[in-house]
PDB file of C-alpha atoms in Angstrom:
ATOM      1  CA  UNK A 163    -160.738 247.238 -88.313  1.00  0.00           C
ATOM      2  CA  UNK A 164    -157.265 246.087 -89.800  1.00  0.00           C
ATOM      3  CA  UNK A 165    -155.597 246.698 -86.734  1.00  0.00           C
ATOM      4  CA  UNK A 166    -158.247 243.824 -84.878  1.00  0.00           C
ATOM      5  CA  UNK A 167    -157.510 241.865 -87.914  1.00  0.00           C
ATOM      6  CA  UNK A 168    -154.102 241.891 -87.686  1.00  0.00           C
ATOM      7  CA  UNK A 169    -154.388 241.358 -83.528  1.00  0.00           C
ATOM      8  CA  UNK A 170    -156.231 238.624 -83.488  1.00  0.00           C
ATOM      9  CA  UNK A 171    -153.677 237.010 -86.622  1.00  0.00           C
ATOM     10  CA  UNK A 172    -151.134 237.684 -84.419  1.00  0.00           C
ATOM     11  CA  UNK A 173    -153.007 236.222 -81.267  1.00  0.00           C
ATOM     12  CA  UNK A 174    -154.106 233.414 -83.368  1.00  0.00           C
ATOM     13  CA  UNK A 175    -150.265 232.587 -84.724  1.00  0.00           C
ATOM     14  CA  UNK A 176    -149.315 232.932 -81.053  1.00  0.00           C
ATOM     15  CA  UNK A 177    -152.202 230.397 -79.787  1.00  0.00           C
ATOM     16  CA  UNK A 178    -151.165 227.736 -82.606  1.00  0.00           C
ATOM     17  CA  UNK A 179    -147.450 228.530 -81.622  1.00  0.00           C
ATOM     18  CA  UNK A 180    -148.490 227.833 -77.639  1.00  0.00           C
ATOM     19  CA  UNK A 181    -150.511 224.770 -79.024  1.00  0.00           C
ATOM     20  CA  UNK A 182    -147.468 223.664 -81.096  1.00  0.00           C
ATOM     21  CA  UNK A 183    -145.529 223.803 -78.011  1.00  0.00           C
ATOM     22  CA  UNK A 184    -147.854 222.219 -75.912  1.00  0.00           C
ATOM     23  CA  UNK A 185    -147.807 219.541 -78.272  1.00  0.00           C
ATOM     24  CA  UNK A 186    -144.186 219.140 -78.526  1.00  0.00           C
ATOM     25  CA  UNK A 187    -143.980 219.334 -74.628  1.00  0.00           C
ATOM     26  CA  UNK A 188    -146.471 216.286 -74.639  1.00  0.00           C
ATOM     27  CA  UNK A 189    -144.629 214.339 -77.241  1.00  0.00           C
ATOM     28  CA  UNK A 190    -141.312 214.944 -75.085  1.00  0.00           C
ATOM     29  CA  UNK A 191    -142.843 213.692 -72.028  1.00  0.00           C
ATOM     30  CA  UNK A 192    -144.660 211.020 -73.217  1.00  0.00           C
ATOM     31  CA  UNK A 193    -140.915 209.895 -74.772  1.00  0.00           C
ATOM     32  CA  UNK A 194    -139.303 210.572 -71.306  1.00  0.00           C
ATOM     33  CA  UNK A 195    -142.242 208.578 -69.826  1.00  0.00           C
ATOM     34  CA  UNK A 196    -141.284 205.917 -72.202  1.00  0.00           C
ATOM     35  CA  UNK A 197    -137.510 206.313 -72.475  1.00  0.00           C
ATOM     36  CA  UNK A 198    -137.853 205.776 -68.332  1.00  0.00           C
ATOM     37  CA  UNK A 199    -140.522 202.548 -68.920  1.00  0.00           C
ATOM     38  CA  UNK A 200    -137.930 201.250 -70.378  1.00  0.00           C
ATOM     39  CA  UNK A 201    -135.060 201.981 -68.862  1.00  0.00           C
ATOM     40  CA  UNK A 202    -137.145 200.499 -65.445  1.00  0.00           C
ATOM     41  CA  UNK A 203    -137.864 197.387 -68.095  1.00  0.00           C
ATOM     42  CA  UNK A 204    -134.188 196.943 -68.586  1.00  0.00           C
ATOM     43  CA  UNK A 205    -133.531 197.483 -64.699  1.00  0.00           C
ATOM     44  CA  UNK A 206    -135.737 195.323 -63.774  1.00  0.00           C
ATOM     45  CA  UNK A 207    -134.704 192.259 -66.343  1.00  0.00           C
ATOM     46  CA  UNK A 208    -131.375 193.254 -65.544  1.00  0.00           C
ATOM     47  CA  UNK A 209    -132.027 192.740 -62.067  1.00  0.00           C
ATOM     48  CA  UNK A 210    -134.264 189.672 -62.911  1.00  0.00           C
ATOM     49  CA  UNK A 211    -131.294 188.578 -65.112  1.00  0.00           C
ATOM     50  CA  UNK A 212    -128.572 189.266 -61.562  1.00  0.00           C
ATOM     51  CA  UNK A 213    -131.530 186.723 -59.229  1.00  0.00           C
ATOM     52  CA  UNK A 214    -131.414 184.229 -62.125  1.00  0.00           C
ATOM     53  CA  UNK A 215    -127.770 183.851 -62.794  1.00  0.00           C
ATOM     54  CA  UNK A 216    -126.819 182.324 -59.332  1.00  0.00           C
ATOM     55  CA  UNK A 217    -130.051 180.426 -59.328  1.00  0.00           C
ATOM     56  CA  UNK A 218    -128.749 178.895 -62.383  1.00  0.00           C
ATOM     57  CA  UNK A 219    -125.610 178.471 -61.368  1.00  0.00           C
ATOM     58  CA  UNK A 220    -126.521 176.964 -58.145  1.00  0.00           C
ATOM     59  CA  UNK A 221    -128.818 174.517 -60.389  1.00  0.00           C
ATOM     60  CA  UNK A 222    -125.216 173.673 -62.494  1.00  0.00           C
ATOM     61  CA  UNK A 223    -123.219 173.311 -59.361  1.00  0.00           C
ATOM     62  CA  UNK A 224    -125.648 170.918 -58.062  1.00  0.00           C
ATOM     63  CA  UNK A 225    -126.485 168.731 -61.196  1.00  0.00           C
ATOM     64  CA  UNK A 226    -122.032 168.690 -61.715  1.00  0.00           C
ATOM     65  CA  UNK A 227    -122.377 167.633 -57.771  1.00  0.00           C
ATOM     66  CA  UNK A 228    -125.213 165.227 -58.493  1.00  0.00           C
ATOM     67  CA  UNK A 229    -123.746 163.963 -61.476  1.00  0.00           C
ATOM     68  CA  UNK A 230    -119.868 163.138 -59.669  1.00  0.00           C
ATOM     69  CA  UNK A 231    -122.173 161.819 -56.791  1.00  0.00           C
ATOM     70  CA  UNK A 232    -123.510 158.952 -59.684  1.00  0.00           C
ATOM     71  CA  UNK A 233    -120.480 158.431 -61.025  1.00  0.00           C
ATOM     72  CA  UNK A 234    -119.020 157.447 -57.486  1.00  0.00           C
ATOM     73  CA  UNK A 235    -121.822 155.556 -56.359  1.00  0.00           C
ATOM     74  CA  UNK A 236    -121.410 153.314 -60.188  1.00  0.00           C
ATOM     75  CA  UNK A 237    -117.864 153.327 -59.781  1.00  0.00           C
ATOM     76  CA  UNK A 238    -118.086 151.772 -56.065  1.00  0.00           C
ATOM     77  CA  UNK A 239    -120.993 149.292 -57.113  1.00  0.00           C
ATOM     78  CA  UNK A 240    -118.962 148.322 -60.008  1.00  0.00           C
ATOM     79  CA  UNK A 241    -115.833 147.896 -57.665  1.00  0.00           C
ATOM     80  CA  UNK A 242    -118.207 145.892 -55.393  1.00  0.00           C
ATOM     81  CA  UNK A 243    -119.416 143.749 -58.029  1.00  0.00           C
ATOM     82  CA  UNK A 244    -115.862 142.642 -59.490  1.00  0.00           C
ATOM     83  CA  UNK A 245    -114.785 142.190 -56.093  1.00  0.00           C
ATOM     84  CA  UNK A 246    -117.475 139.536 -55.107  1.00  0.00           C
ATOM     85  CA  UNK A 247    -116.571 138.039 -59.120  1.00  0.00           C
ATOM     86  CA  UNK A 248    -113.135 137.670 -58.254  1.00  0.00           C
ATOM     87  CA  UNK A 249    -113.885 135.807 -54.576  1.00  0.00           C
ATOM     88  CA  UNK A 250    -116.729 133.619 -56.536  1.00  0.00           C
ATOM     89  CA  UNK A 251    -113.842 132.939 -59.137  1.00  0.00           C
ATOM     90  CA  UNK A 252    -111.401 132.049 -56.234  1.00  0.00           C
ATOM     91  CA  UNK A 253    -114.134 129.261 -54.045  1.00  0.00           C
ATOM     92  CA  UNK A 254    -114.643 128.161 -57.835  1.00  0.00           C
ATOM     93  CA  UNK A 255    -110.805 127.524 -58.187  1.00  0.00           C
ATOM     94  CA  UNK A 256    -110.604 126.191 -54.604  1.00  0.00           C
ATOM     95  CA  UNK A 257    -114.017 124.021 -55.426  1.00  0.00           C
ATOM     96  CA  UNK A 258    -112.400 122.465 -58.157  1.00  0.00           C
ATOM     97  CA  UNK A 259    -109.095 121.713 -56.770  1.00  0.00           C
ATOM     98  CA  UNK A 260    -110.678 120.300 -54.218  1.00  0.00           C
ATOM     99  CA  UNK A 261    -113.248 117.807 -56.180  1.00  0.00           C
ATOM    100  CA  UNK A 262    -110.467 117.080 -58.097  1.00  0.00           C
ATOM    101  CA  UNK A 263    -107.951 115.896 -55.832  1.00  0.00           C
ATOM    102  CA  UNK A 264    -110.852 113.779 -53.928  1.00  0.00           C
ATOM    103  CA  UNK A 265    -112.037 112.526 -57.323  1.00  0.00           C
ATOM    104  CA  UNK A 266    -108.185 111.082 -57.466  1.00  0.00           C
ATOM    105  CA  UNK A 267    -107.985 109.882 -54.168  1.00  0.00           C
ATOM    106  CA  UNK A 268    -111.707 108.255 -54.564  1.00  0.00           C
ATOM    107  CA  UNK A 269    -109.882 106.697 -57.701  1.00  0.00           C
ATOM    108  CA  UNK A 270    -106.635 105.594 -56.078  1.00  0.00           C
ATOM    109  CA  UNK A 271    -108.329 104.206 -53.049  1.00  0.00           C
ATOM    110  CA  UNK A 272    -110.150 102.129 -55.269  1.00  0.00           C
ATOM    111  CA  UNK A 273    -107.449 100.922 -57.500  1.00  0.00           C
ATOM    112  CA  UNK A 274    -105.494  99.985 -53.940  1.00  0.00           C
ATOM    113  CA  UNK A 275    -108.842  98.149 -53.029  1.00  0.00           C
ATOM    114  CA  UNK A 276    -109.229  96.191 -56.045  1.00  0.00           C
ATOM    115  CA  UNK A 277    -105.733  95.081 -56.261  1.00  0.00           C
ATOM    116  CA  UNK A 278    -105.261  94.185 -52.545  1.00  0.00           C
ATOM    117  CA  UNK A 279    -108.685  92.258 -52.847  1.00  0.00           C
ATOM    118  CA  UNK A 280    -106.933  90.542 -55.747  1.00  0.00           C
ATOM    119  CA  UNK A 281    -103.685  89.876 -53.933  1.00  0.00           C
ATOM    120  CA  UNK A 282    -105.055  89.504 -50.660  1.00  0.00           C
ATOM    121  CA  UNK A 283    -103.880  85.453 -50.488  1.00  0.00           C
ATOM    122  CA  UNK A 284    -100.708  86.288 -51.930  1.00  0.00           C
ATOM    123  CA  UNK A 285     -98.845  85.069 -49.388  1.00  0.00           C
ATOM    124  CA  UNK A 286    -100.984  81.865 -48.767  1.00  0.00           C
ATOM    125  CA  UNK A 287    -100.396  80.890 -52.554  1.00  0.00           C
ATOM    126  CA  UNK A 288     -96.816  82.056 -52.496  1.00  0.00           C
ATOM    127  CA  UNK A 289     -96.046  79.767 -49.544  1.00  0.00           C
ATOM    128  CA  UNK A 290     -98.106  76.548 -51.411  1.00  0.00           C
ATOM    129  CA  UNK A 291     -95.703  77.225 -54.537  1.00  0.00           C
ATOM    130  CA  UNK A 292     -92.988  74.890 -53.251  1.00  0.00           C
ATOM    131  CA  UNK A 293     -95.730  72.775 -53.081  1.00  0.00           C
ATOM    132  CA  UNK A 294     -96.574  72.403 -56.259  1.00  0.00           C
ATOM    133  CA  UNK A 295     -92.991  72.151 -57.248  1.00  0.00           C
ATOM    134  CA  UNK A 296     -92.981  69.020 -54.975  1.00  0.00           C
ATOM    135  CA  UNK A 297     -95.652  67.188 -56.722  1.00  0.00           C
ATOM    136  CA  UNK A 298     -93.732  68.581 -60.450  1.00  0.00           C
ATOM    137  CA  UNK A 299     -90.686  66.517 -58.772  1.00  0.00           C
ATOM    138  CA  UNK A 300     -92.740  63.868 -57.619  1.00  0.00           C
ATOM    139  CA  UNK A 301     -94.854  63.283 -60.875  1.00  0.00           C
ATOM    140  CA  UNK A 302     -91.476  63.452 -63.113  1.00  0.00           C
ATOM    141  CA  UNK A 303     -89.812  60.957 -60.919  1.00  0.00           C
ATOM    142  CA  UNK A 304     -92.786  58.824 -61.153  1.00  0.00           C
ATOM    143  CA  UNK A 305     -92.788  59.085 -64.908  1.00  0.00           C
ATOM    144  CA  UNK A 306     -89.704  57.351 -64.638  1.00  0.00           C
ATOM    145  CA  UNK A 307     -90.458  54.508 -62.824  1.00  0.00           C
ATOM    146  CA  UNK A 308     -92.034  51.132 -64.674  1.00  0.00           C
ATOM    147  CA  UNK A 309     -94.288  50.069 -61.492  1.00  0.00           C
ATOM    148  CA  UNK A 310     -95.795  53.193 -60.137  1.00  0.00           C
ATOM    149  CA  UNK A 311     -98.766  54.070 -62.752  1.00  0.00           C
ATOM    150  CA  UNK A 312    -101.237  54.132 -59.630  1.00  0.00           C
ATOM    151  CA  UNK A 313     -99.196  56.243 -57.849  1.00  0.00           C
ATOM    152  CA  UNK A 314     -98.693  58.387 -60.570  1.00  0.00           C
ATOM    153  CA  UNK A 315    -102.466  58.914 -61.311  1.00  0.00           C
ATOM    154  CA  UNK A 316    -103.086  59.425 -57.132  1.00  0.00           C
ATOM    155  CA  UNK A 317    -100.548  61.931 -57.391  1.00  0.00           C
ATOM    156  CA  UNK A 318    -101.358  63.525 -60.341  1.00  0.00           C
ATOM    157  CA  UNK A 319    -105.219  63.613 -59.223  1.00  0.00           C
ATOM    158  CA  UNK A 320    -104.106  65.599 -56.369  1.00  0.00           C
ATOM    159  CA  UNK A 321    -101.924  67.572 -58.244  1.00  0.00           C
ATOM    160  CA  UNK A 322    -104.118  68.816 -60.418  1.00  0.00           C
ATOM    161  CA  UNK A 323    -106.962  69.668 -57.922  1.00  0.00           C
ATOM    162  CA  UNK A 324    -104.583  71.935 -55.699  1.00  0.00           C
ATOM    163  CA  UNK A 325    -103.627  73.796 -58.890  1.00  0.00           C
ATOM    164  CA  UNK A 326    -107.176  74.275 -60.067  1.00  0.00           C
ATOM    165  CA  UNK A 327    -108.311  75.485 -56.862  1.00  0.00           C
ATOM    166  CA  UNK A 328    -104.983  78.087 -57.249  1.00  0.00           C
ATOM    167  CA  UNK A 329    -106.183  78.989 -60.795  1.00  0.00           C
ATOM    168  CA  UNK A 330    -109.597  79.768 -59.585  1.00  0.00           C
ATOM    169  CA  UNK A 331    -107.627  82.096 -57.029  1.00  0.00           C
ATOM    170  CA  UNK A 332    -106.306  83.584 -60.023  1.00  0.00           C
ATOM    171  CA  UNK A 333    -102.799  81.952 -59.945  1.00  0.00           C
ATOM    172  CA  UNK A 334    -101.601  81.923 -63.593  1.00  0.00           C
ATOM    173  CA  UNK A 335     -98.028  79.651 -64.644  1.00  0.00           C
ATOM    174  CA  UNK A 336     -96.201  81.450 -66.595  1.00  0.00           C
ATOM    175  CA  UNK A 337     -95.515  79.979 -70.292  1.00  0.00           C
ATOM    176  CA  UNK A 338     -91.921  80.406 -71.372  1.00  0.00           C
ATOM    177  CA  UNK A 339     -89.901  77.789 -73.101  1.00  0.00           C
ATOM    178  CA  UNK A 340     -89.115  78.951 -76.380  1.00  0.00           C
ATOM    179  CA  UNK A 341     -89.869  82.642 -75.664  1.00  0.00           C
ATOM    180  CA  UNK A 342     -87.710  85.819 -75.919  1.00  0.00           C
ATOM    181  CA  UNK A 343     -86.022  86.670 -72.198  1.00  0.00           C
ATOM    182  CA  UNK A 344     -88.044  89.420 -70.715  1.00  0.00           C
ATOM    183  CA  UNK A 345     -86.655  90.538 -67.294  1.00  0.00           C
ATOM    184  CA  UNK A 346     -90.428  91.784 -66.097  1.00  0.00           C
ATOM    185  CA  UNK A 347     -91.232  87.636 -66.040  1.00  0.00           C
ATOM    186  CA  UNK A 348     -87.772  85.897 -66.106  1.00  0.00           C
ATOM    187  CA  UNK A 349     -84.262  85.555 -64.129  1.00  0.00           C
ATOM    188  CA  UNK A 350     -81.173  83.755 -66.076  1.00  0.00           C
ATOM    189  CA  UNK A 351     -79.398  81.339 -64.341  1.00  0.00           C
ATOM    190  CA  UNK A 352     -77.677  79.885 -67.173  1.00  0.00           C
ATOM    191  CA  UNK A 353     -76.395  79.602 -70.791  1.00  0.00           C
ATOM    192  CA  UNK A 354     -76.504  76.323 -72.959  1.00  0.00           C
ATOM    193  CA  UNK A 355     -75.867  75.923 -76.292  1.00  0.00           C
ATOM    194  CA  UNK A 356     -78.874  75.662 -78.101  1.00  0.00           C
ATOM    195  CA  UNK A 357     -80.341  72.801 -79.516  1.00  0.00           C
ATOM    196  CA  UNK A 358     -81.854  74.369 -82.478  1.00  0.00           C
ATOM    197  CA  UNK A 359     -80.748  77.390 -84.574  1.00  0.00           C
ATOM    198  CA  UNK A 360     -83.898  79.253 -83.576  1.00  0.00           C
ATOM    199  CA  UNK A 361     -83.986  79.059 -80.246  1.00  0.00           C
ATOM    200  CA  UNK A 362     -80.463  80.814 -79.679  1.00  0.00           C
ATOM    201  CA  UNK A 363     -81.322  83.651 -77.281  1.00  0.00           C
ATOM    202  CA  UNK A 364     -84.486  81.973 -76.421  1.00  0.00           C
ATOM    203  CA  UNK A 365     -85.553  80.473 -73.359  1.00  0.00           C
ATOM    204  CA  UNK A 366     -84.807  76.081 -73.933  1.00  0.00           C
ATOM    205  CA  UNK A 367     -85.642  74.746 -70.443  1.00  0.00           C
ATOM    206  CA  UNK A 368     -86.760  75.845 -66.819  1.00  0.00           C
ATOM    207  CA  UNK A 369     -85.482  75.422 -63.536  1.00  0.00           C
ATOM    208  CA  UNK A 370     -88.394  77.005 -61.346  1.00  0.00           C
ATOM    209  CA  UNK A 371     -91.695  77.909 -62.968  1.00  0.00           C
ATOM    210  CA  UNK A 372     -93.096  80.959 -62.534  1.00  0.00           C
ATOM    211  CA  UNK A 373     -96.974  82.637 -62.115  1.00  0.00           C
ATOM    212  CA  UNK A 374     -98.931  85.252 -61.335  1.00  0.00           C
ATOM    213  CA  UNK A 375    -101.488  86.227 -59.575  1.00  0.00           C
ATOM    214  CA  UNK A 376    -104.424  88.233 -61.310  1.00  0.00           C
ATOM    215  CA  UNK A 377    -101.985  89.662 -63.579  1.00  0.00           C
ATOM    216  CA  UNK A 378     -99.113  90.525 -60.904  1.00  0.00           C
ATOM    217  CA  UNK A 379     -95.653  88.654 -60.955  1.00  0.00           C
ATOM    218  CA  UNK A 380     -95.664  87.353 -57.715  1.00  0.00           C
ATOM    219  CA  UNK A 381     -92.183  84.446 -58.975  1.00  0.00           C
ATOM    220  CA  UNK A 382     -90.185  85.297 -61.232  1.00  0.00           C
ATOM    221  CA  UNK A 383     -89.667  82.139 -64.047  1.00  0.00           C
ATOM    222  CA  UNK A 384     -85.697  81.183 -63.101  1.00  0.00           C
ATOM    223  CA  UNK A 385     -84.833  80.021 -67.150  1.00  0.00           C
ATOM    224  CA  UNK A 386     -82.026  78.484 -68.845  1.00  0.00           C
ATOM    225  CA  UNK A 387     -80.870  80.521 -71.996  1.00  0.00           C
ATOM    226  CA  UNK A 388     -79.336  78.971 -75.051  1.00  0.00           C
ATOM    227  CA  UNK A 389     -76.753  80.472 -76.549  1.00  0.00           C
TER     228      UNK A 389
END
């Protein structure tokens, strides 16, 4: 009876042993099933990890190629755009030279006009001067004379009405006795003494009047000086 006893201890010991090793053998393979799950885990996101990389690199290489590819394209637009600034800068220059030198020539031309409309009988009034220097001649002599008053007013009538008509031509005589010399209006042709303190240096008689026409010398006023 002891001896069964102690058997089936013994073959109960060894049956807890054999399910104690059982177990153990279980919990090793279920860690080796693991430890490979994730070793295949790691594999595989290494692997996942090796097909990303160059896909992400490839993605870099082409945003860099993109980006130098925008960076051209702004750089020639922008080369482009100052280009057609600096030939709209240049027909702006050339615009304005050009109004400019027509704006004087439009003003010259009509300066040129103006005067030669108000010279244009210059030489028809220039050639009736000795004319009028006649009748000055003619009217002083006739001054002089004690029987001539008719003639004198015929002459005088006549005189004045071919001077007016000059005037109205714009024929101006010039007014100098008693006036400083001024060799724009006047030519010396002789000294006197003067008559009069004052008029030393002045102008104190006149051999040939002289005029203008619209403002223009067209005879210079040949004037005694007194001295």
């Amino acid at each position: 009876m002891a001896n069964k006893k102690s058997a089936d201890k013994k073959q109960k010991k060894q049956e807890n042993k054999m399910n104690a090793d059982n177990k153990q053998n279980q919990v090793n393979i279920e860690t080796e099933e693991e430890s490979k799950q994730e070793e295949t885990q790691e594999a595989g996101q290494e692997k996942k990890l090796e097909q990303e990389e160059p896909q992400a690199s490839k993605q870099e290489q082409q945003a860099t190629e993109k980006e130098s590819s925008d960076i051209e394209e702004r750089a020639e637009e922008k080369s482009k755009e100052e280009k057609l600034q600096a030939e709209i800068d240049q027909l702006n220059d050339k615009f304005l030279r050009l109004y400019s030198e027509f704006d004087n020539y439009r003003k010259r031309t009509n300066r040129e006009r103006q005067e030669l409309r108000k010279t244009a009988g210059e030489d028809i009034i220039v050639s009736l001067l000795p004319v009028l220097d006649d009748f000055d001649r003619a009217i002083q002599s006739i001054q002089e004379s004690e029987d001539a008053g008719e003639l004198y007013k015929g002459i005088e009538l006549i005189y004045t009405k071919l001077k007016s008509v000059l005037e109205q031509k714009g024929l101006e005589e010039m007014d100098s006795i008693g006036k400083d010399f001024d060799t724009d209006y006047h030519e010396a042709v002789t000294y006197v003494p003067a008559p009069k303190e004052e008029l030393k240096d002045k102008i104190v008689d006149i051999t040939q009047k002289g005029y203008m026409l619209n403002g223009k010398v067209i005879r210079f006023a040949k004037v005694v000086l007194g001295n």
